[in-house]
Amino acid sequence: MSNEEALKAAKQRYKETVQLPQTDFPMKAGLSEKEPALQKKWDDDNLYGQIRTARKGAEPWVLHDGPPYANGDAHTGTGMNKILKDMVVKFRTMQGFDVPYVPGWDCHGLPIEHNVLKELGGKKPDDMTNVKLREMCLDYANGFVDKQRGQFKSTGTLARWEKPYLTTNPVYESNVLRVFRDLFTRGYITRAKRPVHWSWAAQ
């Protein structure tokens, strides 16, 4: 018997000594097929709605979701943010509290406008109105709201995904103006010159 054959025979003997449990679980998870099917089942069964119904009338516990910018794909930071919040919401729900989770998105701001201007070649065309630019920014933001929503749902986060709060919602915008008016009438808003560290290129 050659050394190679002896080594092979020894390996075979050792293999027979390993006593692994026998299960019905497959060796590979196959998540690319299973996760979409599981997500569809949760959506079809309205799992979030069932949880909300089961906790109706319980002591409320609210987690305010500080919104991510709707200006790109979800990244590690935004993903971790949503997953940690989902863990807290599920934990408090299991403790018996009524815990709604209403996700939101910040659809305003320079990052969105900057990305739209990049798509236009770096600056707004002379014949484009500011209204048209704002409409393009809104379309851009709404596109990433839909994209990020799908990405967050794929993490198993349960929330009121079909009706999030968006900072472009007219009700939301009017409430911001109402709060600003209240701050102004109380004397908390002043006008003065201050250094502002914005990019000159972003105007």
CSV table of C-alpha atoms in Angstrom, one decimal:
chain,number,residue,atom,x,y,z
A,1,MET,CA,0.0,0.0,0.0
A,2,SER,CA,1.4,3.4,-1.0
A,3,ASN,CA,1.7,6.3,1.4
A,4,GLU,CA,-1.1,8.1,-0.5
A,5,GLU,CA,-3.5,5.1,-0.2
A,6,ALA,CA,-2.6,4.7,3.5
A,7,LEU,CA,-3.4,8.4,4.1
A,8,LYS,CA,-6.7,8.1,2.3
A,9,ALA,CA,-7.7,5.0,4.3
A,10,ALA,CA,-6.7,6.8,7.6
A,11,LYS,CA,-8.9,9.8,6.6
A,12,GLN,CA,-11.8,7.5,5.9
A,13,ARG,CA,-11.5,5.9,9.4
A,14,TYR,CA,-11.5,9.3,11.0
A,15,LYS,CA,-14.5,10.4,9.0
A,16,GLU,CA,-16.5,7.5,10.5
A,17,THR,CA,-15.7,8.7,14.1
A,18,VAL,CA,-17.3,12.1,13.6
A,19,GLN,CA,-20.8,11.9,15.0
A,20,LEU,CA,-22.7,14.8,13.6
A,21,PRO,CA,-26.4,15.2,14.3
A,22,GLN,CA,-28.8,14.3,11.4
A,23,THR,CA,-31.3,17.1,10.7
A,24,ASP,CA,-33.8,18.0,8.0
A,25,PHE,CA,-32.1,21.4,7.6
A,26,PRO,CA,-30.4,21.9,4.2
A,27,MET,CA,-26.6,22.4,4.1
A,28,LYS,CA,-27.1,25.7,2.3
A,29,ALA,CA,-29.6,28.3,3.4
A,30,GLY,CA,-30.7,29.4,-0.1
A,31,LEU,CA,-31.6,32.8,1.3
A,32,SER,CA,-31.9,34.4,-2.1
A,33,GLU,CA,-35.0,32.3,-2.8
A,34,LYS,CA,-36.3,32.0,0.8
A,35,GLU,CA,-36.1,35.6,1.9
A,36,PRO,CA,-38.4,37.1,-0.9
A,37,ALA,CA,-40.9,34.3,-0.2
A,38,LEU,CA,-40.9,35.0,3.5
A,39,GLN,CA,-41.2,38.7,2.9
A,40,LYS,CA,-44.2,38.1,0.6
A,41,LYS,CA,-45.9,35.9,3.3
A,42,TRP,CA,-45.4,38.6,5.9
A,43,ASP,CA,-46.9,41.2,3.5
A,44,ASP,CA,-49.8,38.9,2.4
A,45,ASP,CA,-50.6,38.1,6.1
A,46,ASN,CA,-50.2,41.8,7.1
A,47,LEU,CA,-48.0,40.7,9.9
A,48,TYR,CA,-47.4,44.3,11.1
A,49,GLY,CA,-51.1,44.9,11.1
A,50,GLN,CA,-51.8,41.8,13.1
A,51,ILE,CA,-49.2,42.9,15.7
A,52,ARG,CA,-50.8,46.3,15.9
A,53,THR,CA,-54.3,44.8,16.3
A,54,ALA,CA,-53.1,42.4,19.1
A,55,ARG,CA,-51.6,45.3,21.1
A,56,LYS,CA,-54.5,47.7,20.6
A,57,GLY,CA,-55.4,49.3,24.0
A,58,ALA,CA,-52.1,48.4,25.6
A,59,GLU,CA,-49.9,51.0,27.2
A,60,PRO,CA,-48.3,53.0,24.3
A,61,TRP,CA,-44.6,53.2,23.9
A,62,VAL,CA,-43.3,55.4,21.0
A,63,LEU,CA,-40.0,55.3,19.2
A,64,HIS,CA,-39.4,58.4,17.1
A,65,ASP,CA,-37.7,57.5,13.9
A,66,GLY,CA,-35.1,60.1,12.9
A,67,PRO,CA,-35.3,59.8,9.1
A,68,PRO,CA,-32.4,59.0,6.7
A,69,TYR,CA,-31.9,61.1,3.6
A,70,ALA,CA,-33.6,59.8,0.5
A,71,ASN,CA,-30.5,60.5,-1.6
A,72,GLY,CA,-29.0,57.0,-2.3
A,73,ASP,CA,-29.0,53.4,-1.4
A,74,ALA,CA,-29.1,52.3,2.2
A,75,HIS,CA,-25.6,51.8,3.6
A,76,THR,CA,-24.2,50.1,6.7
A,77,GLY,CA,-25.1,53.1,9.0
A,78,THR,CA,-28.7,53.4,7.8
A,79,GLY,CA,-29.1,49.7,7.9
A,80,MET,CA,-27.8,49.4,11.4
A,81,ASN,CA,-30.0,52.3,12.5
A,82,LYS,CA,-33.2,50.6,11.2
A,83,ILE,CA,-32.2,47.2,12.5
A,84,LEU,CA,-31.5,48.5,16.0
A,85,LYS,CA,-34.8,50.4,16.1
A,86,ASP,CA,-36.6,47.3,14.9
A,87,MET,CA,-35.0,45.3,17.7
A,88,VAL,CA,-36.2,47.8,20.3
A,89,VAL,CA,-39.7,48.0,18.9
A,90,LYS,CA,-40.1,44.2,18.8
A,91,PHE,CA,-38.6,43.9,22.3
A,92,ARG,CA,-41.1,46.5,23.7
A,93,THR,CA,-43.9,44.9,21.8
A,94,MET,CA,-43.1,41.5,23.4
A,95,GLN,CA,-43.2,43.2,26.8
A,96,GLY,CA,-46.8,44.0,26.1
A,97,PHE,CA,-46.6,47.6,25.0
A,98,ASP,CA,-48.4,49.1,22.0
A,99,VAL,CA,-45.5,50.1,19.9
A,100,PRO,CA,-46.2,51.6,16.4
A,101,TYR,CA,-43.2,52.0,14.1
A,102,VAL,CA,-43.7,54.7,11.5
A,103,PRO,CA,-40.6,55.0,9.3
A,104,GLY,CA,-39.8,58.3,7.7
A,105,TRP,CA,-37.5,59.9,5.1
A,106,ASP,CA,-35.9,63.3,4.9
A,107,CYS,CA,-36.7,64.3,1.3
A,108,HIS,CA,-35.2,67.9,1.5
A,109,GLY,CA,-31.7,69.3,1.6
A,110,LEU,CA,-28.5,69.9,-0.3
A,111,PRO,CA,-27.5,66.2,-0.7
A,112,ILE,CA,-30.6,65.6,-2.9
A,113,GLU,CA,-30.2,68.9,-4.8
A,114,HIS,CA,-26.5,68.2,-5.3
A,115,ASN,CA,-27.1,64.8,-6.7
A,116,VAL,CA,-29.8,66.1,-9.1
A,117,LEU,CA,-27.4,68.9,-10.3
A,118,LYS,CA,-24.7,66.3,-10.8
A,119,GLU,CA,-27.1,64.4,-13.1
A,120,LEU,CA,-27.6,67.7,-15.0
A,121,GLY,CA,-23.9,68.1,-15.6
A,122,GLY,CA,-22.9,70.0,-12.5
A,123,LYS,CA,-25.2,73.0,-12.6
A,124,LYS,CA,-28.8,74.0,-13.4
A,125,PRO,CA,-29.4,74.8,-17.1
A,126,ASP,CA,-30.1,78.5,-17.7
A,127,ASP,CA,-33.5,77.8,-19.1
A,128,MET,CA,-34.6,75.6,-16.2
A,129,THR,CA,-37.0,77.1,-13.7
A,130,ASN,CA,-36.5,76.6,-9.9
A,131,VAL,CA,-39.9,75.0,-9.8
A,132,LYS,CA,-38.7,72.4,-12.4
A,133,LEU,CA,-35.5,71.8,-10.4
A,134,ARG,CA,-37.6,71.2,-7.3
A,135,GLU,CA,-39.9,68.8,-9.1
A,136,MET,CA,-36.8,66.8,-10.3
A,137,CYS,CA,-35.5,66.8,-6.7
A,138,LEU,CA,-38.9,65.4,-5.5
A,139,ASP,CA,-38.9,62.7,-8.1
A,140,TYR,CA,-35.3,61.8,-7.2
A,141,ALA,CA,-36.1,61.6,-3.5
A,142,ASN,CA,-39.3,59.6,-4.0
A,143,GLY,CA,-37.3,57.1,-6.1
A,144,PHE,CA,-34.9,56.5,-3.3
A,145,VAL,CA,-37.7,56.3,-0.7
A,146,ASP,CA,-39.0,53.3,-2.7
A,147,LYS,CA,-35.6,51.8,-3.1
A,148,GLN,CA,-34.6,52.2,0.6
A,149,ARG,CA,-38.0,50.9,1.7
A,150,GLY,CA,-37.3,47.7,-0.2
A,151,GLN,CA,-33.8,47.4,1.2
A,152,PHE,CA,-35.0,48.0,4.8
A,153,LYS,CA,-37.9,45.5,4.4
A,154,SER,CA,-35.4,42.9,3.2
A,155,THR,CA,-33.7,43.1,6.7
A,156,GLY,CA,-37.0,41.8,8.3
A,157,THR,CA,-37.8,45.2,9.8
A,158,LEU,CA,-41.6,45.4,10.5
A,159,ALA,CA,-43.1,48.9,10.2
A,160,ARG,CA,-45.9,50.9,8.6
A,161,TRP,CA,-44.1,50.8,5.3
A,162,GLU,CA,-47.2,51.6,3.2
A,163,LYS,CA,-47.7,55.0,4.8
A,164,PRO,CA,-44.4,56.5,6.0
A,165,TYR,CA,-43.9,60.1,6.9
A,166,LEU,CA,-42.1,62.1,4.3
A,167,THR,CA,-40.8,65.6,4.9
A,168,THR,CA,-42.3,66.6,1.5
A,169,ASN,CA,-45.8,65.8,2.7
A,170,PRO,CA,-47.8,69.1,2.7
A,171,VAL,CA,-49.2,68.3,6.2
A,172,TYR,CA,-45.6,67.7,7.5
A,173,GLU,CA,-44.4,70.9,5.8
A,174,SER,CA,-47.3,73.0,7.2
A,175,ASN,CA,-46.5,71.7,10.7
A,176,VAL,CA,-42.9,72.7,10.4
A,177,LEU,CA,-44.0,76.2,9.4
A,178,ARG,CA,-46.5,76.3,12.3
A,179,VAL,CA,-43.7,75.4,14.8
A,180,PHE,CA,-41.4,78.0,13.1
A,181,ARG,CA,-44.2,80.6,13.5
A,182,ASP,CA,-44.6,79.7,17.2
A,183,LEU,CA,-40.9,80.1,17.8
A,184,PHE,CA,-40.9,83.4,16.0
A,185,THR,CA,-43.8,84.8,17.9
A,186,ARG,CA,-42.1,83.8,21.2
A,187,GLY,CA,-39.0,85.7,20.2
A,188,TYR,CA,-36.7,82.7,19.6
A,189,ILE,CA,-36.0,83.5,15.9
A,190,THR,CA,-33.6,86.4,15.2
A,191,ARG,CA,-32.0,87.7,12.0
A,192,ALA,CA,-28.3,88.4,12.0
A,193,LYS,CA,-25.1,87.8,10.1
A,194,ARG,CA,-23.3,84.6,11.0
A,195,PRO,CA,-20.6,82.6,9.3
A,196,VAL,CA,-22.2,79.6,7.6
A,197,HIS,CA,-19.9,76.8,6.5
A,198,TRP,CA,-21.6,75.8,3.2
A,199,SER,CA,-19.9,74.9,0.0
A,200,TRP,CA,-19.7,77.9,-2.3
A,201,ALA,CA,-20.1,75.4,-5.2
A,202,ALA,CA,-23.5,74.4,-3.8
A,203,GLN,CA,-24.5,78.1,-3.6
